[in-house]
Amino acid sequence: MTALGRSLFGRRARLRWIHLILGGALAMPYVLVGSVVVGPLAGGENVFGSLSLQLASFALGLPLAAVTSLFPLTRPLESGVVRSLCGVEAERLAYGPARTRGEKGRTAAWFTLHLGAGGIVAGMSLAVPPFAVTLIVLPFVPVLRDGWPGLPGLFGHTWALVLSPLAGAAMLLALAGCAAAVGALLARWAPALLGPSAEDRVAAAEARAADLAVRNRLARELHDSVGHALSAVTLQASAARRLLDADPEFVREALAAIEDTTRRTVGELDAVLGVLRDGDATGDAWGAAPAPTLAGDLDDLLRRTRAGGLRVDATVAAAVADPRALPAPVSREAYRIVQEGLSNALRHAGEKVTVALRVEVLDGHLRITVENPFGVAVPAPRPGGGHGLRGIADRARLLGGAAEAGAAGPLWRLHVRLPLKGTS
């Protein structure tokens, strides 16, 4: 009984009833227009004094409603009302104007259905309650028993007076049941008639995929730049603390490297967070973020890494230093790949280990190799981290290249190939 009462008089049922009443209110202007046509055809008879003429006016007004539903704002407004009053999830509805013929046809069908069903339920809501209340109070108000010319002498019987309140209550329940059933049907049909088309769903999926791709790129940038900076600063501070008394010159260089690393990383972090804060995950917004390149920033990267005490034996082809020799996307992604490779070495190779870095151009590819002996640990995935190698693989794959990482005899080797042709 509780579930039945909730389905008839619960909050959702009441809101759907209001939705139907609104449909009836919207139908009234069309009924009035229909009555202008029906009245003369009925010989000037009062349209609103005859139920059959009212229904004829109502039927004539619905096609007019279907025509006016072609206005662009109809679908957004109806979708908003359906979401608020009918309890339909927002993602199942389309909020833009109907553009294609199919969308316009479905919108017209929904608008006509809303006004038609709403007009009927609204009419019942106006007519049934007064009649039902009269039946309920009839046994207690004798004067009301004389107003039933169609039922002479009926209410002079005791059984009729006893059943009268029950009949009135049943009519109210029937009205609530009709309203709840019609509201539930409209809520069920709304996604089919007001929902996004196949083209809308494809466009939304593409937009979500593009947004996710850009946000993944931002995440990779944050991981590589901030992760490398924290690893480098940790090593530099540790080395400076140990050599504070023995080698003041090295300590000064380490502190300068820490200052430079943190200043640069804070700038990159501010730019990336600015993109996220503005909610503009587009290529134009991303263009405002700093983009270090292999040609212009590799020397500074090596200097900051060495300042932390890690020995890096770098072999870099002369062509790499020429900004015109490498396509801009390759130069940017290659810088991040080298940065992440050195970060792994900082975290895992241990002290007094020499990391070998080779950057060369061979067979139309930029080849990056980072090797170091096994130190404290192998850069394997770890809880809350371990995304660096995956990010390297993603960067290489987006440029049409490939990345390999793993044990090679006594060494840990990272090898990346990035094609130079076909990349702009």
Coordinates of C-alpha atoms in Angstrom, one line a residue:
M1 CA 0.0 0.0 0.0
T2 CA 2.8 2.4 0.8
A3 CA 4.4 1.8 -2.7
L4 CA 0.9 2.3 -4.3
G5 CA 0.4 5.5 -2.4
R6 CA 3.8 6.8 -3.4
S7 CA 3.2 6.0 -7.1
L8 CA -0.1 7.9 -7.0
F9 CA 0.7 10.8 -4.7
G10 CA 4.5 10.8 -4.2
R11 CA 6.7 13.7 -5.2
R12 CA 7.6 12.4 -8.6
A13 CA 3.9 11.7 -9.4
R14 CA 3.0 15.2 -8.3
L15 CA 5.7 16.8 -10.5
R16 CA 4.6 14.7 -13.5
W17 CA 1.0 15.8 -12.8
I18 CA 2.2 19.4 -12.9
H19 CA 3.9 18.7 -16.2
L20 CA 0.6 17.5 -17.6
I21 CA -1.3 20.5 -16.3
L22 CA 1.3 22.7 -18.0
G23 CA 0.6 20.8 -21.2
G24 CA -3.1 21.5 -20.8
A25 CA -2.4 25.2 -20.2
L26 CA -0.2 25.3 -23.4
A27 CA -3.0 23.6 -25.3
M28 CA -5.6 26.3 -24.5
P29 CA -4.6 28.9 -27.1
Y30 CA -4.8 26.2 -29.8
V31 CA -8.2 25.1 -28.5
L32 CA -9.4 28.7 -28.8
V33 CA -8.1 28.9 -32.4
G34 CA -9.9 25.7 -33.1
S35 CA -13.1 27.0 -31.6
V36 CA -13.0 30.0 -34.0
V37 CA -13.2 27.5 -36.8
V38 CA -15.6 25.0 -35.2
G39 CA -18.1 27.7 -34.0
P40 CA -19.2 28.9 -37.5
L41 CA -19.3 25.3 -38.8
A42 CA -21.7 24.4 -35.9
G43 CA -24.1 27.2 -36.9
G44 CA -22.9 29.7 -34.4
E45 CA -23.6 27.5 -31.4
N46 CA -21.6 28.2 -28.2
V47 CA -18.6 25.9 -28.5
F48 CA -17.9 25.9 -24.8
G49 CA -21.4 24.9 -23.9
S50 CA -21.1 21.6 -25.7
L51 CA -18.5 18.8 -24.8
S52 CA -18.5 17.5 -28.4
L53 CA -17.7 20.9 -29.9
Q54 CA -14.9 21.4 -27.3
L55 CA -13.4 18.1 -28.2
A56 CA -13.6 19.0 -31.9
S57 CA -11.9 22.3 -31.2
F58 CA -9.2 20.4 -29.2
A59 CA -8.7 18.0 -32.1
L60 CA -8.4 20.8 -34.6
G61 CA -5.9 22.7 -32.4
L62 CA -3.4 19.8 -32.0
P63 CA -2.1 20.0 -35.7
L64 CA -1.5 23.7 -35.2
A65 CA 0.6 22.8 -32.1
A66 CA 2.6 20.4 -34.2
V67 CA 3.4 23.2 -36.7
T68 CA 4.4 25.7 -34.0
S69 CA 6.7 23.1 -32.4
L70 CA 9.1 23.7 -35.3
F71 CA 10.4 26.8 -33.6
P72 CA 14.1 26.3 -32.5
L73 CA 13.4 26.8 -28.8
T74 CA 10.8 24.1 -28.5
R75 CA 13.1 21.2 -28.0
P76 CA 15.5 22.9 -25.5
L77 CA 12.5 24.2 -23.4
E78 CA 10.7 20.9 -23.5
S79 CA 13.8 19.0 -22.5
G80 CA 14.5 21.2 -19.6
V81 CA 10.9 20.8 -18.3
V82 CA 11.0 17.0 -18.8
R83 CA 14.3 16.8 -16.8
S84 CA 12.9 18.9 -14.0
L85 CA 9.4 17.6 -13.7
C86 CA 9.4 14.1 -15.2
G87 CA 12.7 12.8 -13.6
V88 CA 14.4 11.9 -16.9
E89 CA 18.2 11.9 -16.7
A90 CA 19.8 14.9 -18.4
E91 CA 22.2 12.8 -20.6
R92 CA 19.2 11.1 -22.2
L93 CA 17.8 14.3 -23.6
A94 CA 19.0 16.7 -26.3
Y95 CA 19.1 20.4 -25.4
G96 CA 20.0 21.9 -28.7
P97 CA 17.5 23.1 -31.4
A98 CA 16.2 20.3 -33.7
R99 CA 18.2 20.5 -37.0
T100 CA 17.4 17.5 -39.1
R101 CA 14.0 16.5 -40.5
G102 CA 13.9 13.5 -38.2
E103 CA 14.7 15.6 -35.1
K104 CA 12.0 18.1 -36.0
G105 CA 9.5 15.3 -36.6
R106 CA 10.2 13.7 -33.2
T107 CA 10.0 17.1 -31.5
A108 CA 6.6 17.8 -33.2
A109 CA 5.4 14.4 -32.1
W110 CA 6.4 15.0 -28.5
F111 CA 4.9 18.5 -28.3
T112 CA 1.6 17.3 -29.7
L113 CA 1.6 14.3 -27.3
H114 CA 2.4 16.6 -24.4
L115 CA -0.4 19.0 -25.2
G116 CA -2.9 16.3 -26.1
A117 CA -2.3 14.2 -23.0
G118 CA -2.0 17.3 -20.8
G119 CA -5.2 18.8 -22.1
I120 CA -7.1 15.6 -21.3
V121 CA -5.7 15.2 -17.8
A122 CA -6.1 19.0 -17.1
G123 CA -9.7 18.8 -18.2
M124 CA -10.3 15.8 -15.9
S125 CA -8.5 17.6 -13.1
L126 CA -10.9 20.5 -13.4
A127 CA -14.1 18.5 -13.8
V128 CA -13.7 15.4 -11.6
P129 CA -12.7 16.8 -8.2
P130 CA -15.8 19.1 -7.7
F131 CA -18.1 16.2 -8.8
A132 CA -16.3 13.7 -6.5
V133 CA -16.3 16.1 -3.5
T134 CA -20.0 16.6 -4.0
L135 CA -20.6 12.9 -3.9
I136 CA -18.5 12.5 -0.7
V137 CA -20.4 15.2 1.2
L138 CA -23.9 14.4 -0.3
P139 CA -25.1 12.3 2.7
F140 CA -24.3 15.1 5.0
V141 CA -25.8 18.0 3.0
P142 CA -29.4 17.2 2.1
V143 CA -29.9 20.3 -0.1
L144 CA -27.4 18.9 -2.6
R145 CA -29.7 15.9 -3.3
D146 CA -32.2 18.0 -5.3
G147 CA -29.7 19.0 -8.0
W148 CA -29.6 15.6 -9.9
P149 CA -32.4 15.9 -12.5
G150 CA -31.0 12.9 -14.4
L151 CA -31.3 10.6 -11.4
P152 CA -34.8 11.2 -10.0
G153 CA -35.3 9.8 -6.6
L154 CA -32.0 7.9 -6.6
F155 CA -30.6 9.6 -3.6
G156 CA -33.8 9.0 -1.6
H157 CA -32.6 5.4 -1.1
T158 CA -30.3 4.7 1.9
W159 CA -28.0 2.5 -0.1
A160 CA -27.3 5.3 -2.7
L161 CA -26.3 7.7 0.1
V162 CA -24.0 5.0 1.7
L163 CA -22.3 4.4 -1.7
S164 CA -22.0 8.0 -2.7
P165 CA -18.9 8.8 -0.6
L166 CA -17.2 5.6 -1.8
A167 CA -18.0 6.5 -5.4
G168 CA -16.5 10.0 -4.9
A169 CA -13.3 8.6 -3.4
A170 CA -13.0 6.1 -6.2
M171 CA -13.3 8.9 -8.7
L172 CA -10.5 10.8 -7.1
L173 CA -8.3 7.7 -7.0
A174 CA -9.1 7.0 -10.6
L175 CA -8.1 10.5 -11.5
A176 CA -4.8 10.2 -9.6
G177 CA -4.2 6.8 -11.3
C178 CA -4.8 8.2 -14.7
A179 CA -2.5 11.1 -14.1
A180 CA 0.3 8.9 -12.7
A181 CA 0.0 6.4 -15.6
V182 CA 0.0 9.1 -18.3
G183 CA 2.9 10.9 -16.6
A184 CA 4.9 7.6 -16.4
L185 CA 4.2 7.0 -20.1
L186 CA 5.4 10.4 -21.1
A187 CA 8.6 10.0 -19.0
R188 CA 9.2 6.7 -20.8
W189 CA 8.7 8.1 -24.3
A190 CA 10.6 11.4 -23.7
P191 CA 14.1 10.0 -24.4
A192 CA 12.9 8.5 -27.7
L193 CA 11.3 11.7 -28.9
L194 CA 13.5 14.4 -27.2
G195 CA 16.7 12.4 -26.9
P196 CA 19.9 13.0 -28.9
S197 CA 20.1 11.6 -32.4
A198 CA 22.8 9.2 -33.6
E199 CA 24.7 12.2 -34.9
D200 CA 24.4 14.0 -31.6
R201 CA 25.7 11.0 -29.7
V202 CA 28.6 10.6 -32.0
A203 CA 29.5 14.3 -31.7
A204 CA 29.3 14.1 -27.9
A205 CA 31.4 11.0 -27.8
E206 CA 34.0 12.7 -30.1
A207 CA 34.0 15.7 -27.8
R208 CA 34.5 13.6 -24.7
A209 CA 37.3 11.7 -26.4
A210 CA 39.0 14.9 -27.5
D211 CA 38.7 16.3 -24.0
L212 CA 40.0 13.1 -22.4
A213 CA 43.0 13.1 -24.8
V214 CA 43.9 16.7 -23.9
R215 CA 43.5 16.0 -20.2
N216 CA 45.7 12.9 -20.5
R217 CA 48.3 15.0 -22.2
L218 CA 48.2 17.5 -19.4
A219 CA 48.5 14.7 -16.9
R220 CA 51.6 13.4 -18.8
E221 CA 53.1 16.9 -18.8
L222 CA 52.6 17.3 -15.1
H223 CA 53.9 13.8 -14.3
D224 CA 57.0 14.3 -16.4
S225 CA 57.9 17.9 -15.5
V226 CA 56.9 17.9 -11.8
G227 CA 58.1 14.3 -11.3
H228 CA 61.5 15.0 -12.8
A229 CA 61.8 18.2 -10.8
L230 CA 61.0 16.5 -7.5
S231 CA 63.5 13.7 -8.2
A232 CA 66.2 16.2 -9.2
V233 CA 65.6 18.5 -6.3
T234 CA 65.6 15.7 -3.8
L235 CA 68.9 14.4 -5.1
Q236 CA 70.4 17.8 -5.3
A237 CA 69.4 18.7 -1.8
S238 CA 70.7 15.4 -0.5
A239 CA 74.1 15.8 -2.2
A240 CA 74.3 19.4 -1.0
R241 CA 73.6 18.3 2.6
R242 CA 76.4 15.7 2.5
L243 CA 79.0 18.0 1.0
L244 CA 78.1 21.1 2.8
D245 CA 81.4 21.3 4.6
A246 CA 83.6 19.4 2.2
D247 CA 82.8 21.1 -1.1
P248 CA 81.0 24.5 -0.7
E249 CA 81.4 25.2 -4.4
F250 CA 79.4 22.1 -5.3
V251 CA 76.8 23.1 -2.7
R252 CA 76.4 26.5 -4.4
E253 CA 75.9 24.9 -7.7
A254 CA 73.4 22.4 -6.3
L255 CA 71.4 25.2 -4.7
A256 CA 71.4 27.2 -7.9
A257 CA 70.2 24.2 -9.8
I258 CA 67.4 23.7 -7.2
E259 CA 66.4 27.3 -7.6
D260 CA 66.4 27.1 -11.4
T261 CA 64.5 23.7 -11.4
T262 CA 61.8 24.9 -9.1
R263 CA 61.3 28.2 -10.8
R264 CA 60.9 26.5 -14.2
T265 CA 58.6 23.8 -12.8
V266 CA 56.4 26.3 -11.1
G267 CA 56.0 28.2 -14.4
E268 CA 55.0 25.0 -16.2
L269 CA 52.6 24.0 -13.4
D270 CA 50.9 27.4 -13.4
A271 CA 50.4 27.2 -17.1
V272 CA 48.9 23.7 -17.0
L273 CA 46.7 24.5 -14.0
G274 CA 45.6 27.7 -15.8
V275 CA 44.3 25.5 -18.7
L276 CA 42.4 23.3 -16.3
R277 CA 41.1 26.2 -14.3
D278 CA 39.7 27.9 -17.4
G279 CA 38.0 24.7 -18.5
D280 CA 39.4 25.2 -22.0
A281 CA 41.0 21.9 -23.0
T282 CA 41.7 22.9 -26.6
G283 CA 44.8 23.2 -28.6
D284 CA 44.7 27.0 -28.5
A285 CA 44.6 27.0 -24.7
W286 CA 47.4 24.5 -24.6
G287 CA 49.5 26.6 -26.9
A288 CA 49.9 29.1 -24.0
A289 CA 51.7 26.5 -21.9
P290 CA 55.5 26.4 -22.0
A291 CA 56.9 23.8 -24.4
P292 CA 60.5 22.9 -23.8
T293 CA 62.2 21.3 -26.8
L294 CA 65.1 19.0 -27.3
A295 CA 67.0 21.5 -29.4
G296 CA 66.6 24.4 -27.0
D297 CA 66.5 22.9 -23.5
L298 CA 68.5 19.7 -23.5
D299 CA 71.6 21.3 -22.2
D300 CA 69.8 22.9 -19.2
L301 CA 68.2 19.6 -18.5
L302 CA 71.5 17.8 -18.4
R303 CA 73.1 20.5 -16.3
R304 CA 70.3 20.3 -13.6
T305 CA 70.5 16.6 -13.6
R306 CA 74.2 16.5 -13.1
A307 CA 73.9 19.1 -10.3
G308 CA 72.2 16.5 -8.3
G309 CA 75.2 14.2 -8.3
L310 CA 74.1 11.9 -11.1
R311 CA 76.8 11.3 -13.7
V312 CA 75.3 11.5 -17.3
D313 CA 77.4 10.5 -20.3
A314 CA 75.6 12.2 -23.1
T315 CA 76.2 11.6 -26.8
V316 CA 74.0 14.0 -28.8
A317 CA 74.1 14.2 -32.6
A318 CA 74.9 17.7 -34.0
A319 CA 71.7 17.8 -35.9
V320 CA 69.7 17.6 -32.7
A321 CA 71.0 21.0 -31.6
D322 CA 69.6 22.6 -34.8
P323 CA 66.0 23.7 -34.2
R324 CA 65.3 23.4 -37.9
A325 CA 66.5 19.8 -38.1
L326 CA 63.7 18.3 -36.0
P327 CA 59.9 18.8 -36.5
A328 CA 58.5 20.8 -33.5
P329 CA 56.3 18.0 -32.2
V330 CA 59.2 15.5 -32.3
S331 CA 61.5 18.0 -30.5
R332 CA 58.9 18.7 -27.8
E333 CA 58.0 15.0 -27.1
A334 CA 61.6 13.9 -27.3
Y335 CA 62.5 16.4 -24.6
R336 CA 59.9 14.9 -22.3
I337 CA 61.0 11.4 -23.1
V338 CA 64.6 12.2 -22.2
Q339 CA 63.4 14.0 -19.1
E340 CA 61.4 11.0 -17.9
G341 CA 64.3 8.6 -18.8
L342 CA 66.7 10.6 -16.6
S343 CA 64.0 10.9 -13.9
N344 CA 63.8 7.1 -13.8
A345 CA 67.6 6.9 -13.4
L346 CA 67.5 9.5 -10.6
R347 CA 65.0 7.5 -8.7
H348 CA 66.2 4.0 -9.3
A349 CA 69.9 3.9 -10.4
G350 CA 71.4 4.8 -7.1
E351 CA 74.5 6.9 -6.4
K352 CA 77.8 6.8 -8.2
V353 CA 76.2 5.3 -11.3
T354 CA 76.8 6.7 -14.8
V355 CA 73.8 7.0 -17.0
A356 CA 74.5 6.8 -20.7
L357 CA 72.3 8.9 -22.9
R358 CA 72.4 8.8 -26.7
V359 CA 70.4 11.0 -29.0
E360 CA 71.0 10.4 -32.7
V361 CA 69.3 10.6 -36.1
L362 CA 69.4 7.4 -38.0
D363 CA 67.3 6.0 -40.9
G364 CA 64.8 8.8 -40.8
H365 CA 64.2 8.4 -37.1
L366 CA 65.2 10.2 -34.0
R367 CA 66.6 7.5 -31.7
I368 CA 66.8 8.0 -27.9
T369 CA 68.6 5.5 -25.7
V370 CA 69.0 5.8 -21.9
E371 CA 71.1 3.0 -20.2
N372 CA 72.1 2.6 -16.6
P373 CA 73.3 -0.4 -14.4
F374 CA 70.7 -1.8 -12.1
G375 CA 70.9 0.2 -8.9
V376 CA 68.6 0.3 -5.9
A377 CA 65.5 -0.8 -7.9
V378 CA 64.1 -1.3 -11.3
P379 CA 61.6 1.3 -12.5
A380 CA 58.6 -1.0 -12.1
P381 CA 55.0 0.1 -11.5
R382 CA 54.3 1.1 -7.9
P383 CA 51.2 2.0 -6.0
G384 CA 50.2 5.6 -6.8
G385 CA 52.8 6.0 -9.5
G386 CA 54.7 4.1 -12.2
H387 CA 53.1 5.9 -15.1
G388 CA 56.4 7.3 -16.6
L389 CA 57.1 4.4 -18.9
R390 CA 53.5 4.3 -20.0
G391 CA 53.6 8.0 -20.8
I392 CA 56.8 7.5 -22.8
A393 CA 55.1 4.7 -24.8
D394 CA 52.0 7.0 -25.3
R395 CA 54.1 9.9 -26.6
A396 CA 56.0 7.6 -29.0
R397 CA 52.8 6.0 -30.3
L398 CA 51.1 9.3 -30.9
L399 CA 54.0 10.3 -33.2
G400 CA 54.0 6.9 -35.0
G401 CA 57.1 5.6 -33.2
A402 CA 57.8 2.9 -30.6
A403 CA 59.3 2.6 -27.2
E404 CA 61.0 -0.4 -25.5
A405 CA 62.1 -0.6 -21.9
G406 CA 63.6 -3.5 -19.9
A407 CA 66.6 -5.4 -18.8
A408 CA 69.5 -5.7 -21.4
G409 CA 72.1 -7.9 -19.6
P410 CA 73.4 -6.0 -16.6
L411 CA 71.8 -2.7 -17.8
W412 CA 68.4 -1.2 -17.7
R413 CA 67.7 0.2 -21.2
L414 CA 65.1 2.6 -22.6
H415 CA 65.0 2.9 -26.3
V416 CA 62.7 5.1 -28.3
R417 CA 62.3 5.6 -32.0
L418 CA 60.4 8.6 -33.4
P419 CA 59.9 9.1 -37.1
L420 CA 61.0 12.4 -38.5
K421 CA 59.0 12.3 -41.8
G422 CA 55.2 12.9 -41.8
T423 CA 55.3 14.8 -38.5
S424 CA 54.5 18.4 -38.4

